[in-house]
Coordinates of C-alpha atoms and ligand atoms in Angstrom, one line a residue:
M6 CA 37.7 -9.8 -1.6
R7 CA 37.5 -6.0 -1.7
L8 CA 34.6 -6.2 -4.2
L9 CA 32.7 -8.6 -2.0
L10 CA 33.2 -6.3 1.0
L11 CA 32.0 -3.4 -1.1
L12 CA 29.0 -5.3 -2.3
S13 CA 28.1 -6.4 1.2
V14 CA 28.3 -2.8 2.5
F15 CA 26.2 -1.6 -0.5
D16 CA 23.6 -4.2 0.4
V17 CA 23.5 -3.2 4.0
C18 CA 23.2 0.5 3.2
W19 CA 20.3 -0.1 0.7
A20 CA 18.8 -2.7 3.1
Q21 CA 15.8 -0.7 4.6
Y22 CA 14.8 0.4 1.1
D23 CA 14.7 -3.1 -0.2
P24 CA 11.4 -5.0 0.1
R25 CA 13.4 -8.3 0.0
T26 CA 10.8 -9.9 -2.2
K27 CA 11.5 -13.4 -3.4
C28 CA 12.1 -14.7 -7.0
G29 CA 12.1 -11.3 -8.6
R30 CA 8.6 -10.4 -7.4
T31 CA 8.0 -6.7 -7.8
S32 CA 4.8 -5.6 -6.0
I33 CA 2.8 -6.1 -2.8
V34 CA -0.9 -6.1 -2.0
H35 CA -2.7 -4.5 0.9
L36 CA -5.2 -7.1 2.1
F37 CA -7.1 -4.5 4.2
E38 CA -8.9 -6.0 7.2
W39 CA -8.4 -9.6 6.1
R40 CA -8.3 -12.4 8.8
W41 CA -4.9 -14.1 9.2
D42 CA -6.3 -17.5 8.2
D43 CA -7.6 -16.0 4.9
I44 CA -4.3 -14.3 4.1
A45 CA -2.5 -17.6 4.7
L46 CA -4.8 -19.3 2.2
E47 CA -4.5 -16.5 -0.3
C48 CA -0.7 -16.7 -0.2
E49 CA -0.8 -20.4 -1.1
R50 CA -3.6 -20.5 -3.5
Y51 CA -3.2 -17.2 -5.4
L52 CA -0.5 -14.7 -4.4
A53 CA 2.5 -17.1 -4.8
P54 CA 1.3 -18.7 -8.1
N55 CA 0.7 -15.2 -9.6
G56 CA 3.9 -13.7 -8.5
F57 CA 2.9 -11.2 -5.7
G58 CA 5.9 -10.4 -3.6
G59 CA 4.2 -9.7 -0.3
V60 CA 1.2 -8.6 1.7
Q61 CA 0.6 -5.5 3.8
V62 CA -1.6 -6.6 6.7
S63 CA -3.8 -4.5 9.0
P64 CA -2.4 -3.6 12.4
P65 CA -2.1 -6.9 14.3
N66 CA -1.9 -5.4 17.8
E67 CA -4.7 -5.0 20.3
N68 CA -6.9 -2.0 19.7
A69 CA -9.7 -0.1 21.4
V70 CA -13.2 -1.6 20.6
I71 CA -15.2 1.4 19.4
N72 CA -19.0 1.0 19.5
N73 CA -20.0 4.4 18.3
P74 CA -19.9 4.2 15.4
L75 CA -20.2 0.5 15.5
R76 CA -16.8 -1.2 15.0
P77 CA -15.3 1.3 12.5
W78 CA -12.3 0.1 10.4
W79 CA -10.3 2.9 12.1
E80 CA -10.6 1.4 15.5
R81 CA -7.5 -0.6 14.5
Y82 CA -5.5 2.7 14.5
Q83 CA -6.2 3.2 18.2
P84 CA -3.7 0.9 20.0
V85 CA -4.3 -0.3 23.5
S86 CA -1.3 -2.7 23.7
Y87 CA 1.2 -4.5 21.5
K88 CA -0.3 -7.9 22.1
I89 CA -0.8 -9.7 18.8
C90 CA -4.5 -9.9 19.2
S91 CA -7.1 -8.2 16.9
R92 CA -10.2 -8.9 14.9
S93 CA -8.0 -10.5 12.3
G94 CA -6.9 -13.2 14.7
S95 CA -4.7 -14.4 17.6
E96 CA -1.0 -14.5 17.8
D97 CA -1.0 -18.3 17.0
E98 CA -3.1 -17.5 13.8
F99 CA -0.7 -14.6 13.0
R100 CA 2.3 -16.9 13.4
A101 CA 0.7 -19.6 11.2
M102 CA 0.0 -17.0 8.5
V103 CA 3.6 -15.7 8.5
K104 CA 5.0 -19.2 8.2
R105 CA 2.7 -20.3 5.5
C106 CA 3.2 -17.1 3.4
N107 CA 7.0 -17.1 3.9
D108 CA 7.1 -20.8 3.0
V109 CA 5.7 -19.9 -0.5
G110 CA 7.8 -16.8 -0.9
V111 CA 5.2 -14.2 -0.1
N112 CA 6.5 -11.7 2.5
I113 CA 4.4 -10.1 5.3
Y114 CA 4.7 -6.4 6.1
V115 CA 3.0 -5.1 9.2
D116 CA 1.2 -1.8 9.6
A117 CA 2.9 -0.5 12.7
V118 CA 0.9 2.1 14.6
V119 CA 3.5 3.5 17.0
N120 CA 3.0 7.3 17.0
H121 CA 0.1 7.1 19.4
M122 CA -2.3 5.0 21.5
C123 CA -6.1 5.4 21.4
G124 CA -8.2 8.5 21.4
K125 CA -8.2 10.7 24.5
D126 CA -11.9 10.5 25.0
V127 CA -12.3 6.7 24.7
S128 CA -13.9 5.4 27.9
A129 CA -11.6 3.6 30.4
G130 CA -12.2 -0.1 30.8
T131 CA -11.6 -3.4 29.1
S132 CA -13.4 -2.6 25.8
S133 CA -10.4 -3.9 23.7
T134 CA -9.8 -6.7 21.2
C135 CA -7.9 -8.7 23.8
G136 CA -9.7 -7.6 27.0
S137 CA -6.8 -5.5 28.3
Y138 CA -7.7 -2.7 30.7
Y139 CA -6.7 0.8 29.8
N140 CA -7.6 4.3 30.9
P141 CA -7.0 7.0 28.3
G142 CA -8.0 9.8 30.8
S143 CA -5.1 8.9 33.0
R144 CA -2.8 7.8 30.1
D145 CA -2.7 4.4 31.7
F146 CA -2.0 1.4 29.4
P147 CA -0.9 -1.3 31.9
A148 CA -0.8 -4.0 29.2
V149 CA 2.2 -2.3 27.5
P150 CA 3.0 -0.7 30.1
Y151 CA 2.7 3.0 29.3
S152 CA 1.9 5.7 31.9
G153 CA 1.4 9.5 31.8
W154 CA 5.2 9.9 31.6
D155 CA 5.2 8.3 28.2
F156 CA 3.0 10.8 26.4
N157 CA 3.6 14.3 24.9
D158 CA 0.9 16.2 26.8
G159 CA 3.5 18.5 28.4
K160 CA 5.4 19.1 25.3
C161 CA 2.6 20.2 22.9
Q162 CA 2.4 24.0 22.8
T163 CA -1.1 24.3 21.4
S164 CA -4.0 25.2 23.8
S165 CA -6.2 22.3 22.5
G166 CA -3.3 19.8 22.7
E167 CA -4.2 18.9 19.2
I168 CA -2.4 19.6 15.9
E169 CA -3.8 22.9 14.8
N170 CA -1.4 24.1 12.1
Y171 CA 0.4 21.8 9.7
N172 CA 2.9 24.5 9.0
D173 CA 4.4 24.1 12.5
A174 CA 6.6 21.1 12.5
N175 CA 6.6 21.0 16.3
Q176 CA 2.9 20.7 16.5
V177 CA 2.7 18.1 13.8
R178 CA 5.1 15.8 15.8
D179 CA 4.4 16.7 19.4
C180 CA 0.6 17.3 19.5
R181 CA -2.3 14.9 19.2
L182 CA -3.4 13.8 15.7
S183 CA -7.2 13.8 15.9
G184 CA -7.2 13.4 19.7
L185 CA -5.0 10.3 19.6
L186 CA -2.7 10.1 22.7
D187 CA 0.7 11.1 21.4
L188 CA 3.7 9.0 22.5
A189 CA 6.9 10.7 23.8
L190 CA 9.3 9.1 21.3
E191 CA 12.3 11.0 22.6
K192 CA 12.2 8.7 25.6
D193 CA 14.4 5.7 25.5
Y194 CA 11.8 3.7 27.3
V195 CA 9.2 4.4 24.6
R196 CA 11.7 3.7 21.8
S197 CA 12.8 0.4 23.4
T198 CA 9.1 -0.6 24.0
I199 CA 8.3 0.0 20.3
A200 CA 11.4 -1.8 19.2
A201 CA 10.5 -4.8 21.4
Y202 CA 7.1 -4.9 19.7
L203 CA 8.6 -4.8 16.2
N204 CA 11.4 -7.2 17.1
H205 CA 8.7 -9.7 18.3
L206 CA 7.1 -9.5 14.9
I207 CA 10.6 -9.8 13.2
S208 CA 11.2 -13.0 15.3
I209 CA 8.0 -14.4 14.0
G210 CA 9.2 -13.8 10.4
V211 CA 7.8 -10.5 9.1
A212 CA 9.9 -8.8 6.4
G213 CA 9.2 -5.2 7.2
F214 CA 6.9 -2.4 8.3
R215 CA 4.6 0.3 7.1
I216 CA 5.1 3.0 9.8
D217 CA 1.8 4.6 10.3
A218 CA 1.6 8.4 10.8
S219 CA 5.4 8.9 10.3
K220 CA 4.8 12.5 9.6
H221 CA 3.9 12.9 13.3
M222 CA 7.1 11.5 14.6
W223 CA 10.5 13.2 14.5
P224 CA 12.7 11.4 11.9
G225 CA 15.5 11.1 14.5
D226 CA 13.2 9.5 17.1
M227 CA 12.1 7.0 14.5
K228 CA 15.7 6.2 13.6
A229 CA 16.4 5.6 17.3
F230 CA 13.9 2.8 17.4
L231 CA 14.6 1.5 13.9
D232 CA 18.3 1.2 14.8
K233 CA 17.2 -1.2 17.6
L234 CA 15.5 -3.6 15.2
N235 CA 17.0 -7.0 14.7
N236 CA 17.9 -8.6 11.3
L237 CA 15.2 -10.6 9.7
N238 CA 14.6 -14.2 10.7
T239 CA 17.1 -16.4 9.0
S240 CA 14.6 -19.2 8.6
W241 CA 13.4 -17.3 5.6
F242 CA 15.8 -14.4 4.9
P243 CA 19.6 -14.3 4.2
E244 CA 21.9 -13.6 7.2
G245 CA 22.1 -9.8 7.9
S246 CA 18.8 -8.9 6.1
R247 CA 17.4 -5.6 7.4
P248 CA 13.6 -5.0 7.7
F249 CA 12.0 -3.2 4.8
I250 CA 10.7 0.2 6.0
Y251 CA 8.2 2.4 4.3
Q252 CA 6.9 5.4 6.1
E253 CA 3.4 6.9 5.7
V254 CA 4.1 10.6 5.1
I255 CA 1.5 12.7 3.3
D256 CA 3.4 15.4 1.5
L257 CA 1.6 17.0 -1.4
G258 CA 3.7 20.1 -1.1
G259 CA 3.2 23.3 0.8
E260 CA 3.6 22.1 4.4
A261 CA 6.4 22.2 6.9
I262 CA 7.0 18.5 6.8
H263 CA 8.7 17.0 3.7
S264 CA 9.0 13.4 2.6
S265 CA 12.7 13.9 2.2
D266 CA 13.0 14.4 5.9
Y267 CA 12.4 10.7 6.2
F268 CA 14.6 9.3 3.4
G269 CA 17.3 8.2 5.9
N270 CA 14.9 5.8 7.6
G271 CA 13.6 4.0 4.6
R272 CA 11.1 4.4 1.7
V273 CA 8.3 6.9 1.9
T274 CA 4.7 6.8 0.6
E275 CA 4.5 9.1 -2.5
F276 CA 0.9 10.5 -2.2
K277 CA 1.4 12.8 -5.2
Y278 CA 1.5 9.6 -7.4
G279 CA -2.2 8.6 -7.0
A280 CA -3.5 12.1 -6.8
K281 CA -1.8 13.1 -10.1
L282 CA -2.5 9.8 -11.9
G283 CA -6.2 10.1 -11.0
T284 CA -6.3 13.6 -12.4
V285 CA -4.6 12.5 -15.7
I286 CA -6.8 9.5 -16.3
R287 CA -10.0 11.4 -15.4
K288 CA -8.7 14.1 -17.9
W289 CA -9.2 16.8 -15.3
D290 CA -7.4 20.2 -15.2
G291 CA -6.3 19.8 -18.8
E292 CA -4.2 16.8 -18.0
K293 CA -3.6 14.2 -20.7
M294 CA -1.8 10.9 -20.8
A295 CA 0.8 12.2 -23.3
Y296 CA 2.1 14.2 -20.4
L297 CA 3.1 10.9 -18.7
K298 CA 6.2 10.7 -20.9
N299 CA 8.3 12.1 -18.0
W300 CA 6.3 10.4 -15.2
G301 CA 8.1 10.1 -12.0
E302 CA 10.9 12.5 -10.8
G303 CA 9.9 14.6 -13.9
W304 CA 6.6 15.3 -12.0
S305 CA 8.5 16.4 -8.9
F306 CA 8.0 13.1 -7.2
M307 CA 10.6 11.8 -4.8
P308 CA 13.5 9.6 -6.2
S309 CA 12.1 6.3 -7.6
D310 CA 14.3 4.2 -5.2
K311 CA 12.7 5.9 -2.2
A312 CA 9.1 5.8 -3.3
L313 CA 6.3 3.4 -2.3
V314 CA 3.6 4.0 -4.8
F315 CA -0.1 3.3 -5.1
V316 CA -3.2 4.4 -7.0
D317 CA -5.4 4.5 -3.8
N318 CA -5.0 3.5 -0.2
H319 CA -7.3 2.5 2.7
D320 CA -7.7 6.2 3.7
N321 CA -8.1 8.1 0.5
Q322 CA -10.4 5.5 -1.2
R323 CA -13.0 6.7 1.4
G324 CA -12.0 10.4 1.7
H325 CA -9.6 10.1 4.6
G326 CA -6.0 11.3 4.6
A327 CA -5.0 12.9 1.3
G328 CA -5.5 12.8 -2.5
G329 CA -9.0 14.3 -2.7
A330 CA -11.6 13.7 -5.4
S331 CA -9.2 12.7 -8.1
I332 CA -8.3 9.4 -6.4
L333 CA -9.4 6.4 -8.5
T334 CA -10.8 3.4 -6.6
F335 CA -12.6 0.1 -7.4
W336 CA -15.8 2.2 -7.5
D337 CA -14.4 3.7 -10.8
A338 CA -13.5 0.2 -12.1
R339 CA -12.8 0.9 -15.8
L340 CA -10.5 3.9 -15.2
Y341 CA -9.1 2.2 -12.0
K342 CA -7.8 -0.7 -14.1
M343 CA -6.1 1.6 -16.5
A344 CA -4.4 3.5 -13.6
V345 CA -3.3 0.3 -11.8
G346 CA -2.2 -1.1 -15.2
F347 CA -0.1 2.0 -15.8
M348 CA 1.4 1.9 -12.4
L349 CA 2.5 -1.8 -12.7
A350 CA 3.9 -1.2 -16.3
H351 CA 5.9 1.9 -15.4
P352 CA 9.3 1.5 -13.7
Y353 CA 8.9 4.3 -11.2
G354 CA 8.7 3.3 -7.5
F355 CA 7.8 0.1 -5.6
P356 CA 4.0 -0.5 -6.1
R357 CA 1.4 -1.5 -3.6
V358 CA -1.9 -2.9 -5.0
M359 CA -5.0 -2.1 -2.9
S360 CA -7.5 -4.9 -2.0
S361 CA -10.7 -3.5 -0.4
F362 CA -14.0 -4.4 1.0
K363 CA -17.3 -3.0 -0.2
W364 CA -19.1 -0.7 2.1
P365 CA -22.5 1.1 1.7
R366 CA -21.2 4.4 0.4
Y367 CA -23.8 7.1 1.0
F368 CA -23.1 10.7 0.1
E369 CA -24.7 13.6 1.9
N370 CA -23.5 17.1 0.9
G371 CA -20.6 15.5 -1.0
K372 CA -19.3 13.5 2.0
D373 CA -19.7 9.8 2.4
V374 CA -21.4 9.5 5.7
N375 CA -20.5 5.8 5.8
D376 CA -16.8 6.3 5.4
W377 CA -16.3 4.7 8.9
V378 CA -18.0 1.4 8.1
G379 CA -15.8 -1.6 9.1
P380 CA -15.1 -4.9 7.3
P381 CA -17.8 -7.4 6.3
N382 CA -18.8 -9.0 9.6
D383 CA -21.3 -11.1 11.5
N384 CA -22.0 -9.3 14.8
G385 CA -18.5 -8.0 14.8
T386 CA -16.7 -11.1 13.7
I387 CA -15.0 -10.4 10.4
K388 CA -16.4 -12.5 7.6
Q389 CA -14.3 -15.1 5.7
V390 CA -13.1 -14.4 2.3
T391 CA -15.0 -16.8 0.1
I392 CA -13.9 -17.5 -3.4
N393 CA -16.4 -17.8 -6.2
A394 CA -16.3 -20.3 -9.2
D395 CA -15.1 -17.4 -11.4
T396 CA -12.2 -16.8 -8.9
T397 CA -13.7 -13.5 -7.7
C398 CA -14.3 -13.0 -4.0
G399 CA -17.6 -13.2 -2.1
N400 CA -18.9 -11.8 1.2
D401 CA -18.4 -8.2 -0.1
W402 CA -14.6 -8.5 -0.4
V403 CA -13.6 -6.7 -3.6
C404 CA -10.3 -8.5 -4.3
E405 CA -9.1 -6.0 -6.9
H406 CA -5.8 -8.0 -6.9
R407 CA -7.8 -10.9 -8.4
W408 CA -9.2 -8.9 -11.3
R409 CA -7.6 -10.5 -14.4
Q410 CA -6.3 -7.1 -15.7
I411 CA -4.6 -6.3 -12.4
R412 CA -3.3 -9.9 -11.6
N413 CA -1.8 -10.1 -15.1
M414 CA -0.1 -6.7 -14.8
V415 CA 1.5 -7.9 -11.5
I416 CA 2.9 -10.7 -13.6
F417 CA 3.8 -8.2 -16.4
R418 CA 5.9 -6.2 -13.9
N419 CA 7.8 -9.3 -12.9
V420 CA 8.5 -10.3 -16.5
V421 CA 9.9 -6.8 -17.4
N422 CA 11.7 -6.3 -14.1
G423 CA 15.0 -4.5 -14.6
Q424 CA 14.1 -3.3 -18.2
S425 CA 14.1 0.4 -18.8
L426 CA 11.3 2.4 -20.4
T427 CA 11.6 2.3 -24.2
N428 CA 9.8 3.1 -27.4
W429 CA 7.5 5.8 -25.9
W430 CA 4.8 6.9 -28.4
D431 CA 1.8 9.2 -27.9
N432 CA -0.6 11.0 -30.2
G433 CA -0.3 14.3 -28.3
S434 CA -3.5 13.5 -26.5
N435 CA -4.6 10.5 -24.5
Q436 CA -3.3 7.6 -26.6
I437 CA 0.1 6.4 -25.4
A438 CA 2.3 3.4 -25.6
F439 CA 5.7 2.3 -24.1
G440 CA 7.8 -0.7 -23.8
R441 CA 10.1 -2.2 -21.1
G442 CA 13.2 -3.2 -23.0
N443 CA 12.5 -6.2 -25.2
K444 CA 10.3 -7.9 -22.6
G445 CA 7.0 -6.1 -22.6
F446 CA 4.8 -3.4 -24.3
I447 CA 1.6 -1.6 -23.3
V448 CA -0.8 0.7 -25.3
F449 CA -3.6 2.9 -23.8
N450 CA -6.5 4.6 -25.5
N451 CA -8.1 7.1 -23.2
D452 CA -9.3 9.4 -26.0
D453 CA -12.9 9.6 -27.3
W454 CA -11.9 8.1 -30.6
A455 CA -10.3 4.9 -31.9
L456 CA -6.6 4.2 -31.7
N457 CA -5.4 2.5 -34.9
S458 CA -1.6 2.6 -35.0
N459 CA 1.4 0.6 -36.2
L460 CA 3.9 0.9 -33.3
Q461 CA 7.5 -0.2 -32.6
T462 CA 7.2 -2.6 -29.6
G463 CA 10.9 -3.5 -29.3
L464 CA 9.8 -7.2 -28.9
P465 CA 10.9 -10.3 -30.8
A466 CA 8.7 -11.3 -33.7
G467 CA 5.8 -13.5 -32.9
T468 CA 2.2 -13.8 -31.8
Y469 CA 1.4 -12.4 -28.4
C470 CA -1.7 -12.8 -26.2
D471 CA -3.0 -9.5 -24.8
V472 CA -3.1 -10.1 -21.0
I473 CA -5.7 -7.4 -20.4
S474 CA -8.5 -8.9 -22.5
G475 CA -7.6 -12.4 -21.7
D476 CA -4.8 -14.9 -20.9
K477 CA -2.5 -17.2 -22.7
S478 CA -3.8 -20.7 -22.0
D479 CA -2.1 -23.8 -23.4
N480 CA -1.0 -22.5 -26.8
D481 CA -3.9 -20.1 -27.4
C482 CA -5.1 -16.7 -26.4
T483 CA -8.4 -16.3 -24.7
G484 CA -8.4 -12.6 -25.6
I485 CA -6.9 -10.4 -28.4
Q486 CA -3.8 -11.6 -30.3
V487 CA -1.0 -9.2 -31.3
H488 CA 1.3 -10.0 -34.2
V489 CA 4.8 -8.5 -33.9
G490 CA 6.8 -8.5 -37.2
N491 CA 10.5 -9.0 -37.7
D492 CA 11.0 -5.3 -37.5
G493 CA 9.4 -5.3 -34.0
R494 CA 6.4 -3.4 -35.2
A495 CA 2.8 -4.3 -34.5
Y496 CA -0.6 -2.9 -35.4
F497 CA -2.8 -1.9 -32.5
S498 CA -6.5 -1.2 -32.8
I499 CA -8.3 -0.1 -29.6
C500 CA -11.9 1.2 -29.7
N501 CA -12.5 4.0 -27.2
S502 CA -15.6 2.2 -26.0
A503 CA -13.8 -1.1 -25.3
E504 CA -14.4 -2.6 -21.9
D505 CA -10.7 -2.1 -21.1
P506 CA -9.2 0.4 -23.6
F507 CA -5.6 -0.9 -23.2
I508 CA -3.5 -3.8 -24.4
A509 CA -0.4 -5.3 -22.8
I510 CA 1.9 -8.0 -24.1
H511 CA 5.0 -9.6 -22.8
V512 CA 7.4 -12.4 -23.7
N513 CA 5.9 -14.9 -21.3
A514 CA 2.5 -14.5 -23.1
K515 CA 3.9 -15.3 -26.5
L516 CA 2.6 -18.2 -28.5
Ligands
QV4_18 C1 -12.2 13.0 17.0 C2 -11.9 14.5 16.7 C3 -10.7 14.9 17.5 C4 -11.0 14.8 18.9 C5 -11.3 13.3 19.2 C6 -11.7 13.1 20.6 O1 -11.5 14.6 15.3 O2 -10.4 16.3 17.2 O3 -9.9 15.2 19.7 O4 -12.4 12.9 18.4 O5 -11.6 11.7 20.9 C7 -11.0 8.5 14.5 C8 -12.2 9.5 14.2 C9 -11.9 10.9 14.6 C10 -11.6 10.9 16.1 C11 -10.5 9.9 16.5 C12 -10.4 9.7 17.9 O6 -12.3 9.4 12.8 O7 -13.0 11.7 14.4 O8 -11.2 12.2 16.5 O9 -10.7 8.6 15.9 O10 -9.4 10.5 18.4 C13 -7.6 6.6 11.0 C14 -8.8 7.4 10.5 C15 -9.2 8.5 11.5 C16 -9.4 7.9 12.9 C17 -8.1 7.3 13.3 C18 -8.1 6.7 14.7 O11 -8.5 8.0 9.3 O12 -10.4 9.1 11.1 O13 -9.8 8.9 13.8 O14 -7.8 6.2 12.4 O15 -9.1 5.8 14.8 C19 -3.3 12.6 8.5 C20 -2.1 11.9 9.0 C21 -2.0 10.5 8.4 C22 -3.3 9.7 8.7 C23 -4.4 10.5 8.0 C24 -5.7 9.8 8.2 O16 -0.9 12.6 8.6 O17 -0.9 9.8 9.1 O18 -4.5 11.8 8.6 N1 -3.2 8.4 8.1 C25 -2.8 7.3 9.1 C26 -3.7 6.1 8.8 C27 -5.1 6.3 9.1 C28 -5.3 6.6 10.6 C29 -4.1 7.3 11.2 C30 -3.0 7.6 10.5 C31 -4.1 7.4 12.7 O19 -3.5 5.7 7.5 O20 -6.0 5.3 8.7 O21 -6.5 7.4 10.9 O22 -3.5 6.2 13.1 O23 -3.1 13.0 7.1
CA19 CA1 3.6 12.4 17.5

């Protein structure tokens, strides 16, 4: 009995760090700006069958309609109310999506924008996704309701009222981030209002939250509203399940705010991950893949069980937020697949795969002047995600998560779940290989010459299908075959000019 009690306590204390994915699924995908109806379809037709654990959805609450520039993606980070009513759909459509995804074991995580409301200079009126009236000038948001009492104006010590110095923790939390009206989260009324919004989503069936701009809220204030959250809906989650929490905190070092300040509330986004991995795979600054041998805490990242990791996100794939020029995105497809493949094969952190839309990138003086462009749309209505005969997406949806190399590495991560990193090999340069116990093995060639090596895979003898160049279908491989001998060794040959210069095999892709 005592053991059971201990286990239950253990589970509770790890609860907010646990994504609570079903059936050993080990990653989530950010379906950025997708409509609720399309996400429901994707859960049923693609994400569940291919072992994705969940979806991060764009903010579902009512936001300001910005017309200059015309309907930018970032208008969804300017709340007007907590009504579930946005360009992705209505509350009914949101409810239907959550039910359909939960019913096939794909969790829904909501992007919660609760540090602020809309920009201070947005015009008053009813230009909002649900028609609610609001007046930023007088801090009046009757559809919540919030009034002047609920904002930080009096507390911020800078003359502009904006964050001016990221080395002053008080400014970072109590002043406006880019003119966004900053909520007074020390007030119980504000904490309770936010908790009510999140509890409404929990009652619908969501599994957890990405907390936007966490860096700009005091950890204690966040804990105050997080402690007010209900357990997850028992229609889909075990009794006593706590919502999964991951906090957006950009900490590349050198600032007053540290990721570790937020560890008590849940996981934290590790922005060093994508910035460093991009540098290594681009072979900038003398970095090389052989240095990935101690990837993770060895690179001064946060503890693995606190980290939410990703190669790129919706901000830094277009120059917003942090990560800089080294960030790899779908625009750099060949290197990007290697980076995402490495992330999904390596045991560090809990990974989020980015799924983007294409926009008309146009650089002037090194800056993409179209970084604001919103999702594919017809006169403001977000376009459907159409699926082509070759399973790729149409209507300018990139669907990286449907790229064979990425989809198969999501499956690889599920197959090797729980297995430690083994059999590391490298050539001292940019050819590396490693296994995950006796379940999977991966080899990369990022040098400018061929890789021809006989390596210890740790896998049982047999013929394996490479899941990067193809799939196992029926009892054949559509791509490269790898023959593992009784000694666990196999010969790998990867030409540096290969379309995808990496090979991955696992026990569920064995003939
Ligand atoms: C401008 C000026 C302000 C001025 C204001 C007057 O910059 O100085 O006071 O006008 O109204 C948009 C515009 C921005 C404009 C602002 C309105 O781009 O120019 O301010 O609206 O106030 C996204 C975009 C922002 C966008 C914001 C709100 O990235 O460009 O601002 O949405 O629409 C830091 C944070 C981190 C943050 C990151 C981008 O630590 O938390 O910056 N990342 C998250 C989200 C991100 C979102 C926000 C936070 C804000 O991932 O997508 O910003 O919710 O690193
Ligand atoms: Ca704040």
